[in-house]
Coordinates of C-alpha atoms in Angstrom, one line a residue:
M1 CA 0.0 0.0 0.0
A2 CA 1.4 3.3 -1.1
K3 CA 2.4 5.6 1.7
K4 CA 0.2 8.8 2.0
F5 CA 1.9 12.0 2.9
S6 CA 0.3 14.2 5.5
L7 CA -0.7 17.7 4.7
K8 CA 2.2 19.0 6.8
T9 CA 4.6 17.0 4.6
K10 CA 3.0 18.3 1.5
I11 CA 3.2 21.9 2.7
L12 CA 6.9 21.5 3.7
T13 CA 7.6 20.0 0.3
L14 CA 5.8 22.8 -1.4
I15 CA 7.8 25.4 0.5
I16 CA 11.1 23.8 -0.4
S17 CA 10.1 23.7 -4.0
L18 CA 9.0 27.4 -3.9
L19 CA 12.4 28.3 -2.5
L20 CA 14.1 26.5 -5.4
F21 CA 11.8 28.2 -7.8
V22 CA 12.6 31.6 -6.3
T23 CA 16.3 30.8 -6.6
F24 CA 15.8 30.0 -10.3
L25 CA 13.6 33.0 -10.8
I26 CA 16.2 35.3 -9.4
T27 CA 18.8 33.7 -11.7
G28 CA 16.5 34.2 -14.6
I29 CA 15.7 37.8 -13.7
H30 CA 19.4 38.6 -13.3
G31 CA 20.0 37.1 -16.7
Y32 CA 17.1 39.0 -18.2
I33 CA 18.3 42.3 -16.7
E34 CA 21.8 41.7 -18.0
W35 CA 20.4 41.0 -21.5
K36 CA 18.2 44.1 -21.5
Q37 CA 21.0 46.3 -20.2
T38 CA 23.5 45.0 -22.7
K39 CA 21.1 45.4 -25.5
N40 CA 20.2 48.9 -24.4
T41 CA 23.8 49.8 -24.1
M42 CA 24.6 48.5 -27.5
G43 CA 21.5 50.1 -29.0
E44 CA 22.4 53.5 -27.5
R45 CA 25.9 53.1 -28.8
A46 CA 24.7 52.2 -32.3
L47 CA 22.3 55.2 -32.2
G48 CA 25.1 57.6 -31.0
I49 CA 27.4 56.5 -33.8
A50 CA 24.7 56.8 -36.4
T51 CA 23.8 60.3 -35.1
S52 CA 27.4 61.4 -35.2
I53 CA 27.9 60.2 -38.7
S54 CA 24.7 61.8 -39.9
L55 CA 25.9 65.2 -38.7
M56 CA 29.3 65.0 -40.4
P57 CA 29.7 67.7 -43.1
E58 CA 31.7 65.3 -45.3
I59 CA 28.8 62.8 -45.4
I60 CA 26.2 65.5 -46.0
N61 CA 28.2 67.2 -48.8
A62 CA 28.9 63.9 -50.4
F63 CA 25.2 63.5 -51.3
A64 CA 25.6 66.3 -53.8
L65 CA 28.3 64.4 -55.7
D66 CA 27.7 62.1 -58.7
E67 CA 29.3 59.2 -56.9
P68 CA 28.6 59.7 -53.2
S69 CA 29.9 56.3 -52.2
E70 CA 33.4 57.1 -53.3
V71 CA 33.6 59.6 -50.4
I72 CA 31.2 58.0 -47.9
Q73 CA 32.5 54.4 -48.1
P74 CA 36.0 55.0 -46.9
I75 CA 34.8 57.2 -44.0
T76 CA 32.2 54.7 -42.7
E77 CA 34.6 51.7 -43.0
K78 CA 37.2 53.6 -41.1
I79 CA 34.7 54.4 -38.3
R80 CA 33.3 50.9 -38.3
A81 CA 36.8 49.4 -37.8
K82 CA 37.4 51.7 -34.8
V83 CA 34.0 51.3 -33.0
G84 CA 33.6 47.5 -33.7
A85 CA 30.2 47.8 -35.4
E86 CA 29.1 44.9 -37.6
F87 CA 28.0 47.4 -40.3
I88 CA 27.6 51.1 -41.0
V89 CA 25.3 51.7 -44.0
V90 CA 24.5 55.1 -45.4
G91 CA 21.6 55.3 -47.8
N92 CA 19.7 57.9 -49.7
K93 CA 16.0 58.8 -49.3
N94 CA 15.1 55.8 -51.4
S95 CA 17.1 53.5 -49.1
I96 CA 19.8 52.9 -51.8
R97 CA 23.1 52.1 -50.2
Y98 CA 26.1 54.5 -50.5
S99 CA 28.2 52.4 -48.1
H100 CA 28.4 48.8 -46.8
Q101 CA 31.1 46.5 -45.4
Q102 CA 30.5 44.3 -48.5
E103 CA 31.2 46.7 -51.4
S104 CA 29.2 44.5 -53.8
K105 CA 26.1 45.5 -52.0
I106 CA 26.6 49.3 -52.6
G107 CA 23.9 50.6 -54.9
R108 CA 21.4 48.1 -53.8
K109 CA 18.4 48.8 -51.6
M110 CA 18.7 48.5 -47.8
V111 CA 17.0 45.4 -46.2
G112 CA 14.9 45.3 -43.1
G113 CA 12.0 47.6 -43.8
D114 CA 12.6 49.8 -40.7
N115 CA 13.7 53.0 -42.4
D116 CA 10.4 54.9 -42.6
Q117 CA 10.6 56.6 -39.3
A118 CA 13.9 58.2 -40.3
L119 CA 13.2 58.9 -43.9
I120 CA 9.6 60.1 -43.5
H121 CA 9.4 61.4 -40.0
G122 CA 13.0 62.4 -39.4
K123 CA 13.2 60.4 -36.2
Y124 CA 16.3 59.0 -34.4
Y125 CA 15.6 55.6 -33.0
K126 CA 16.7 52.0 -32.3
S127 CA 15.3 48.9 -34.0
E128 CA 15.7 45.2 -34.4
A129 CA 15.4 43.8 -38.0
V130 CA 16.7 41.1 -40.2
G131 CA 19.1 42.5 -42.8
S132 CA 21.4 41.1 -45.5
L133 CA 23.8 39.9 -42.7
G134 CA 21.1 38.5 -40.4
P135 CA 19.2 39.7 -37.3
S136 CA 20.8 42.9 -35.9
L137 CA 20.3 45.7 -33.4
R138 CA 20.4 49.0 -35.2
G139 CA 20.6 52.7 -34.6
K140 CA 18.9 54.8 -37.2
A141 CA 19.6 58.5 -37.8
P142 CA 18.2 60.8 -40.6
I143 CA 20.6 63.0 -42.7
F144 CA 19.4 66.5 -43.3
N145 CA 20.8 69.0 -45.8
D146 CA 21.3 72.7 -45.2
Q147 CA 17.7 73.4 -46.0
G148 CA 16.5 71.0 -43.3
E149 CA 15.3 68.4 -45.9
I150 CA 15.8 64.7 -45.3
I151 CA 18.2 63.4 -48.0
G152 CA 19.2 60.0 -46.5
L153 CA 19.9 58.0 -43.4
V154 CA 22.6 56.3 -41.4
S155 CA 22.2 52.7 -40.1
V156 CA 24.7 51.4 -37.6
G157 CA 24.2 47.8 -36.5
F158 CA 25.5 45.1 -34.1
M159 CA 24.6 41.5 -34.8
L160 CA 22.2 40.0 -32.2
E161 CA 24.2 36.8 -32.3
D162 CA 27.3 38.6 -31.2
I163 CA 25.4 40.4 -28.4
R164 CA 24.1 37.0 -27.2
G165 CA 27.5 35.5 -27.2
T166 CA 28.8 38.3 -25.1
I167 CA 26.0 37.9 -22.6
Y168 CA 26.3 34.2 -22.5
D169 CA 29.9 34.4 -21.6
R170 CA 29.1 36.7 -18.7
L171 CA 26.3 34.5 -17.4
K172 CA 27.9 31.1 -18.0
V173 CA 28.7 30.5 -14.3
L174 CA 25.3 31.9 -13.2
Y175 CA 23.5 29.6 -15.7
I176 CA 25.3 26.5 -14.4
T177 CA 24.3 27.3 -10.9
G178 CA 20.7 28.0 -12.0
L179 CA 20.6 24.6 -13.8
G180 CA 21.7 22.9 -10.6
V181 CA 19.0 24.6 -8.6
L182 CA 16.5 23.7 -11.3
G183 CA 17.5 20.1 -11.2
L184 CA 16.9 20.0 -7.5
G185 CA 13.5 21.7 -8.0
I186 CA 12.5 19.1 -10.6
I187 CA 13.3 16.3 -8.3
G188 CA 11.2 17.9 -5.6
G189 CA 8.5 18.7 -8.1
V190 CA 8.2 15.1 -9.2
F191 CA 7.4 13.9 -5.7
L192 CA 5.0 16.7 -5.1
T193 CA 3.2 16.1 -8.5
R194 CA 2.8 12.4 -7.8
S195 CA 1.1 13.2 -4.5
I196 CA -1.2 16.0 -5.8
R197 CA -2.2 14.0 -8.9
N198 CA -3.7 11.4 -6.6
D199 CA -5.8 14.1 -4.9
I200 CA -7.0 15.8 -8.1
L201 CA -8.0 12.7 -10.2
G202 CA -4.8 12.6 -12.2
L203 CA -5.2 16.1 -13.7
E204 CA -2.2 18.4 -14.0
P205 CA -2.5 21.8 -12.4
H206 CA -2.3 23.5 -15.9
E207 CA -5.1 21.2 -17.0
I208 CA -7.2 22.4 -14.1
V209 CA -6.4 26.0 -14.9
S210 CA -7.2 25.4 -18.6
L211 CA -10.5 23.8 -17.7
Y212 CA -11.4 26.8 -15.5
R213 CA -10.5 29.3 -18.1
E214 CA -12.4 27.4 -20.8
R215 CA -15.4 27.2 -18.5
K216 CA -15.3 30.9 -17.7
A217 CA -14.9 31.8 -21.4
V218 CA -17.8 29.5 -22.4
L219 CA -20.1 31.0 -19.8
R220 CA -19.1 34.5 -20.8
S221 CA -19.6 33.9 -24.5
V222 CA -23.0 32.1 -24.3
K223 CA -25.9 34.5 -25.0
E224 CA -28.2 32.4 -22.9
G225 CA -28.4 33.1 -19.2
I226 CA -27.0 30.2 -17.1
I227 CA -27.6 29.5 -13.4
A228 CA -26.5 26.4 -11.5
I229 CA -27.3 25.3 -8.0
D230 CA -25.9 22.6 -5.8
S231 CA -27.8 20.0 -3.7
E232 CA -28.6 22.6 -1.1
G233 CA -30.0 25.1 -3.6
I234 CA -27.0 27.4 -3.3
I235 CA -26.1 29.3 -6.5
T236 CA -22.7 28.1 -7.8
I237 CA -22.7 29.5 -11.3
L238 CA -24.2 32.7 -12.6
N239 CA -22.9 33.8 -16.0
Y240 CA -22.7 37.4 -17.4
S241 CA -25.8 37.0 -19.6
A242 CA -27.9 35.9 -16.7
R243 CA -26.8 38.9 -14.5
K244 CA -27.4 41.3 -17.4
M245 CA -30.7 39.9 -18.4
L246 CA -32.1 39.7 -14.8
G247 CA -30.4 42.8 -13.4
L248 CA -28.4 40.8 -10.9
T249 CA -25.0 41.4 -9.4
E250 CA -22.0 39.1 -8.8
D251 CA -22.6 39.0 -5.0
V252 CA -25.8 36.9 -5.4
K253 CA -23.5 33.9 -6.0
F254 CA -23.4 31.5 -3.0
K255 CA -26.9 32.6 -1.9
H256 CA -29.9 30.4 -1.9
I257 CA -31.8 30.3 -5.2
N258 CA -35.2 30.9 -3.5
E259 CA -33.7 34.1 -1.9
V260 CA -32.7 35.5 -5.2
L261 CA -35.2 34.0 -7.7
P262 CA -38.0 32.3 -5.8
N263 CA -40.0 31.1 -8.8
T264 CA -37.4 29.4 -11.0
K265 CA -38.7 25.8 -10.2
M266 CA -35.1 24.6 -10.0
F267 CA -35.7 23.1 -6.6
T268 CA -38.6 21.1 -8.0
V269 CA -36.3 19.7 -10.7
L270 CA -33.6 19.0 -8.1
H271 CA -36.0 16.9 -6.0
E272 CA -37.8 15.2 -8.9
G273 CA -34.6 14.6 -10.9
K274 CA -36.5 15.2 -14.2
A275 CA -35.4 17.7 -16.9
D276 CA -37.8 20.5 -17.8
V277 CA -37.4 22.1 -21.3
D278 CA -38.9 25.1 -23.2
D279 CA -40.8 26.4 -20.2
E280 CA -42.0 30.0 -20.7
M281 CA -42.1 32.0 -17.5
I282 CA -41.5 35.5 -16.0
L283 CA -38.3 36.2 -14.1
R284 CA -37.9 39.7 -12.7
D285 CA -40.5 41.2 -15.0
R286 CA -39.0 39.6 -18.1
V287 CA -40.5 36.8 -20.2
V288 CA -37.9 34.1 -20.7
I289 CA -37.8 30.6 -22.2
V290 CA -36.2 28.2 -19.6
N291 CA -34.5 24.8 -19.8
R292 CA -33.7 23.0 -16.5
T293 CA -31.4 19.9 -16.3
P294 CA -30.5 18.0 -13.2
I295 CA -26.8 17.2 -12.5
Y296 CA -26.2 13.5 -11.5
E297 CA -23.4 12.0 -9.5
N298 CA -23.4 8.3 -8.6
G299 CA -27.0 8.1 -9.8
E300 CA -28.2 11.0 -7.5
A301 CA -29.2 14.5 -8.4
V302 CA -26.6 16.8 -6.8
G303 CA -27.5 20.0 -8.6
V304 CA -29.4 21.7 -11.4
V305 CA -28.4 23.8 -14.3
A306 CA -30.9 26.2 -15.8
S307 CA -30.4 28.0 -19.1
F308 CA -32.8 30.7 -20.4
R309 CA -33.2 33.2 -23.1
D310 CA -35.1 36.5 -23.2
K311 CA -38.1 36.0 -25.4
T312 CA -37.8 39.7 -26.4
E313 CA -34.5 38.9 -28.2
I314 CA -36.1 36.1 -30.1
Q315 CA -39.0 38.4 -31.1
Q316 CA -36.5 41.0 -32.3
M317 CA -34.7 38.4 -34.4
L318 CA -38.0 37.4 -36.0
N319 CA -38.8 41.1 -36.7
A320 CA -35.4 41.6 -38.3
L321 CA -36.0 38.6 -40.6
S322 CA -39.4 40.0 -41.5
E323 CA -37.7 43.3 -42.5
V324 CA -35.2 41.5 -44.6
K325 CA -38.1 39.7 -46.3
S326 CA -39.8 43.0 -46.9
Y327 CA -36.6 44.5 -48.3
S328 CA -36.4 41.5 -50.8
E329 CA -40.0 42.1 -51.8
D330 CA -39.2 45.8 -52.4
L331 CA -36.5 44.8 -54.8
R332 CA -38.8 42.4 -56.6
A333 CA -41.3 45.2 -56.9
Q334 CA -38.7 47.4 -58.5
T335 CA -37.9 44.7 -61.0
H336 CA -41.6 44.3 -61.7
E337 CA -42.0 48.0 -62.3
Y338 CA -39.1 48.2 -64.7
T339 CA -40.4 45.1 -66.5
N340 CA -43.8 46.8 -67.1
K341 CA -42.0 49.8 -68.5
L342 CA -40.0 47.7 -70.8
Y343 CA -43.2 46.1 -72.1
V344 CA -44.7 49.6 -72.8
I345 CA -41.5 50.7 -74.7
S346 CA -41.6 47.4 -76.7
G347 CA -45.2 48.0 -77.6
L348 CA -44.6 51.6 -78.7
L349 CA -41.7 50.5 -80.9
Q350 CA -43.8 47.8 -82.5
L351 CA -46.6 50.3 -83.2
G352 CA -44.0 52.6 -84.8
N353 CA -44.5 55.3 -82.1
Y354 CA -40.8 55.9 -81.9
Q355 CA -40.9 59.4 -80.5
E356 CA -43.2 58.4 -77.7
A357 CA -40.8 55.5 -76.9
I358 CA -37.8 57.8 -76.9
D359 CA -39.6 60.3 -74.7
L360 CA -40.5 57.6 -72.2
I361 CA -37.0 56.3 -72.2
Q362 CA -35.6 59.8 -71.8
E363 CA -38.0 60.6 -68.9
E364 CA -37.2 57.3 -67.2
Y365 CA -33.5 57.9 -67.7
E366 CA -33.6 61.4 -66.3
Q367 CA -35.6 60.3 -63.3
H368 CA -33.2 57.4 -62.7
Q369 CA -30.2 59.6 -63.1
H370 CA -31.5 62.2 -60.7
Q371 CA -32.3 59.6 -58.0
T372 CA -29.2 57.4 -58.4
K373 CA -26.9 60.4 -58.7
A374 CA -28.1 61.8 -55.4
L375 CA -28.0 58.3 -53.9
F376 CA -24.5 57.4 -54.8
K377 CA -23.1 60.9 -54.5
Y378 CA -24.3 61.8 -51.0
I379 CA -24.8 58.3 -49.4
E380 CA -21.6 56.2 -49.2
D381 CA -22.8 53.4 -46.9
Q382 CA -23.7 50.4 -49.0
T383 CA -26.4 49.1 -46.7
V384 CA -28.3 52.4 -46.7
Q385 CA -27.8 52.6 -50.5
A386 CA -29.3 49.2 -50.9
I387 CA -32.3 50.0 -48.7
L388 CA -33.0 53.2 -50.6
L389 CA -32.8 51.5 -54.0
G390 CA -35.4 49.0 -52.8
K391 CA -37.7 51.7 -51.5
I392 CA -37.3 53.8 -54.6
G393 CA -38.7 50.9 -56.6
K394 CA -41.5 50.4 -54.1
A395 CA -42.3 54.1 -54.2
S396 CA -42.3 54.1 -58.0
E397 CA -44.8 51.2 -58.1
K398 CA -47.1 53.3 -55.8
K399 CA -46.6 56.4 -58.0
V400 CA -44.7 58.1 -55.1
E401 CA -41.5 60.0 -55.6
L402 CA -38.8 59.2 -53.1
I403 CA -36.4 62.2 -53.0
I404 CA -33.0 62.1 -51.5
D405 CA -32.0 65.5 -50.1
E406 CA -29.0 66.9 -51.9
N407 CA -27.7 68.3 -48.6
S408 CA -27.2 64.7 -47.3
S409 CA -23.8 63.5 -46.4
L410 CA -23.3 60.0 -45.0
S411 CA -20.0 58.0 -44.8
P412 CA -19.9 54.2 -44.1
L413 CA -21.7 53.5 -40.8
P414 CA -19.8 52.3 -37.7
K415 CA -19.6 48.5 -37.1
H416 CA -22.0 48.5 -34.2
I417 CA -24.8 49.7 -36.5
N418 CA -25.3 46.5 -38.5
T419 CA -27.4 45.8 -41.5
S420 CA -30.4 44.3 -39.8
K421 CA -30.8 47.3 -37.5
M422 CA -30.6 49.7 -40.4
I423 CA -33.2 47.7 -42.3
T424 CA -35.5 47.8 -39.3
I425 CA -35.2 51.5 -38.8
L426 CA -35.1 52.9 -42.3
G427 CA -37.4 50.2 -43.8
N428 CA -40.2 50.9 -41.4
L429 CA -39.9 54.7 -41.5
L430 CA -39.8 54.8 -45.3
D431 CA -42.7 52.3 -45.7
N432 CA -44.8 54.4 -43.3
A433 CA -44.0 57.6 -45.3
I434 CA -44.8 56.0 -48.7
E435 CA -48.0 54.5 -47.4
A436 CA -49.0 57.9 -45.8
V437 CA -48.9 59.7 -49.2
S438 CA -49.9 56.8 -51.5
D439 CA -53.7 57.5 -51.0
G440 CA -53.5 61.1 -51.9
G441 CA -52.0 64.5 -51.3
N442 CA -48.5 65.5 -52.4
K443 CA -47.0 62.1 -53.4
K444 CA -43.5 62.9 -52.3
V445 CA -41.3 61.4 -49.6
N446 CA -38.1 63.1 -48.6
F447 CA -35.0 61.4 -47.1
F448 CA -32.2 63.2 -45.4
A449 CA -29.0 61.8 -43.7
T450 CA -25.9 63.4 -42.2
D451 CA -23.1 62.3 -40.0
I452 CA -21.6 65.7 -39.3
G453 CA -21.0 65.9 -35.6
N454 CA -21.1 63.2 -32.9
D455 CA -24.4 61.7 -34.1
I456 CA -25.7 60.1 -37.3
I457 CA -29.0 61.7 -38.2
F458 CA -31.7 60.2 -40.4
E459 CA -34.8 62.2 -41.3
V460 CA -37.9 60.8 -43.2
S461 CA -40.6 63.3 -44.0
D462 CA -43.9 63.2 -46.0
E463 CA -46.7 65.6 -46.9
G464 CA -49.5 63.2 -46.0
Y465 CA -52.5 63.7 -43.7
G466 CA -50.3 63.9 -40.6
I467 CA -51.0 62.4 -37.2
P468 CA -53.6 63.9 -34.8
A469 CA -52.0 65.5 -31.8
D470 CA -53.8 63.3 -29.3
L471 CA -52.4 60.1 -31.0
Q472 CA -48.8 61.1 -31.4
R473 CA -47.9 59.9 -27.9
L474 CA -49.3 56.5 -28.7
I475 CA -47.7 55.7 -32.1
F476 CA -44.7 53.9 -30.5
E477 CA -46.9 51.5 -28.4
K478 CA -47.1 47.9 -29.6
G479 CA -50.3 47.1 -31.4
F480 CA -51.3 50.8 -31.9
S481 CA -52.1 51.9 -35.4
T482 CA -53.8 54.9 -36.9
K483 CA -55.2 52.4 -39.5
G484 CA -57.1 50.5 -36.8
A485 CA -56.1 47.1 -38.1
D486 CA -55.5 44.2 -35.7
D487 CA -52.2 43.1 -37.4
R488 CA -50.6 46.5 -37.5
G489 CA -49.0 48.8 -35.1
Y490 CA -45.7 47.0 -34.5
G491 CA -43.3 48.7 -36.9
L492 CA -42.7 51.9 -35.0
S493 CA -42.4 50.2 -31.6
I494 CA -39.7 47.9 -33.1
V495 CA -37.9 51.0 -34.5
E496 CA -37.9 52.6 -31.1
E497 CA -36.5 49.4 -29.5
V498 CA -33.7 49.2 -32.0
V499 CA -32.9 52.9 -31.7
E500 CA -32.7 52.7 -27.9
E501 CA -30.6 49.6 -28.2
L502 CA -28.1 51.6 -30.3
R503 CA -28.2 54.3 -27.5
G504 CA -30.0 56.8 -29.8
N505 CA -33.4 58.4 -29.8
I506 CA -36.2 59.1 -32.2
E507 CA -38.4 62.2 -32.5
V508 CA -41.6 62.8 -34.4
Q509 CA -43.1 66.1 -35.6
S510 CA -46.5 66.1 -37.2
E511 CA -49.4 68.5 -37.9
E512 CA -52.7 67.2 -39.1
G513 CA -53.1 67.9 -42.8
E514 CA -49.5 69.0 -43.3
G515 CA -47.4 65.8 -43.0
T516 CA -45.1 64.1 -40.6
V517 CA -41.3 64.1 -40.0
F518 CA -39.4 61.3 -38.2
T519 CA -35.9 62.1 -37.0
V520 CA -33.5 59.4 -35.7
Y521 CA -30.3 60.3 -33.8
L522 CA -27.7 57.5 -33.5
P523 CA -24.3 58.1 -31.7
K524 CA -21.3 57.3 -33.8
Q525 CA -19.5 55.8 -30.7
V526 CA -20.7 53.9 -27.7
E527 CA -19.0 53.8 -24.3
E528 CA -16.5 51.1 -23.8
G529 CA -18.1 48.1 -22.2
D530 CA -21.6 48.8 -23.6
D531 CA -23.1 45.7 -25.2
L532 CA -25.2 46.3 -28.3

């Protein structure tokens, strides 16, 4: 029977191992500091040499010669031999070499891709790059002419391999001592690992850490809320989505489930041991769809996991799909409209009414040019362009003119304002405006957009019958419609929800008999940490 170590023995072993680890850590830190200091010293040395050479009048004046390298090469090679640098390269503003320790490379382009800061911005700096001789630590200095213009640069380098060799020689004894300590630490770690593995079901500590991180990442990334309780009903898991959805805080963990959420029915599942799926219920004034699954150990229920999703989010998803479908139908309507016009033109040509056909084509061309010119000239976002193209076709079919204001100015939208949200907002507002004027009045709908300032502003206006003053406060309520139909009254409420989700707001101005104006304000940026 294997001997079991006591907790005291394990702790003593752990302390000894930690001491060995600290010894090795100090050795490593000393080596790292030595490496950094040596590199920094060599880098500063390279930069100082490069700066000095860049200020030499002989080097600056040589750039005006037909063969600058004949003057520059002897100077740099002489300096290189004295300072012990691996290379000193002088190049022009196109990075063409005027000097190099290998004369065959003079006239070729410098290698490494780290010259821009000197040649473009005139900076003095250190860099690490792989050049024609291999990885090196470099000092870069721009060369200025008498007018203050950048005409070239100086690059002085020391090979990283040589620097490492110097450091390794200094740390050789220290490394040998550190390896000895590491060996002792490994021997102690083997014994400690064998003991701990028996206590943690054969898992390595890094495997446990990895499992914990993966579990935490999964719980964070899952959109559904997740709550888990143990056999006593104590909350053991409460992910971010659950806290956000139900308005809870992290401190509710390790409290009894009935104290926090008394109507979850998780205790019932725990006692009965039967899963409960797709149960619609109200948790903290929110309608959610809940799934509850018992956790078994040795055939006995020792806990319950409940996952739930806000039904409102599901409804919004369905609404977005509905808007996409509507947008597709708008494009088909546009195709249908143009097909009808093509048939008319074909009939006029067959009847020999060429002038009427030409006039119709010209009229359609001018109208199309006017609309598309404004659309593509002032609106740069492709999603908004696509929505407007579809609505132009729908408006044309209803004999309504959709006018894009020439004062509009809209760049591509920020990433947090996605396609489905734009379809929901603009699709509903434009549909309502087109419908408002299709039955009579001035059959024109105006669209305006601008992103000047901190907000993106959309404005949709019509000259329809307007909305009575006593009904304006009700138009954003679900199910309310000025048409009085049972299946209407959801478009504007959905628009308001999406606008609020984007941290914006929507305003309406309407006078009975004079038309209606809807204005949407969406911030270009949202605060860090906001979830959209």
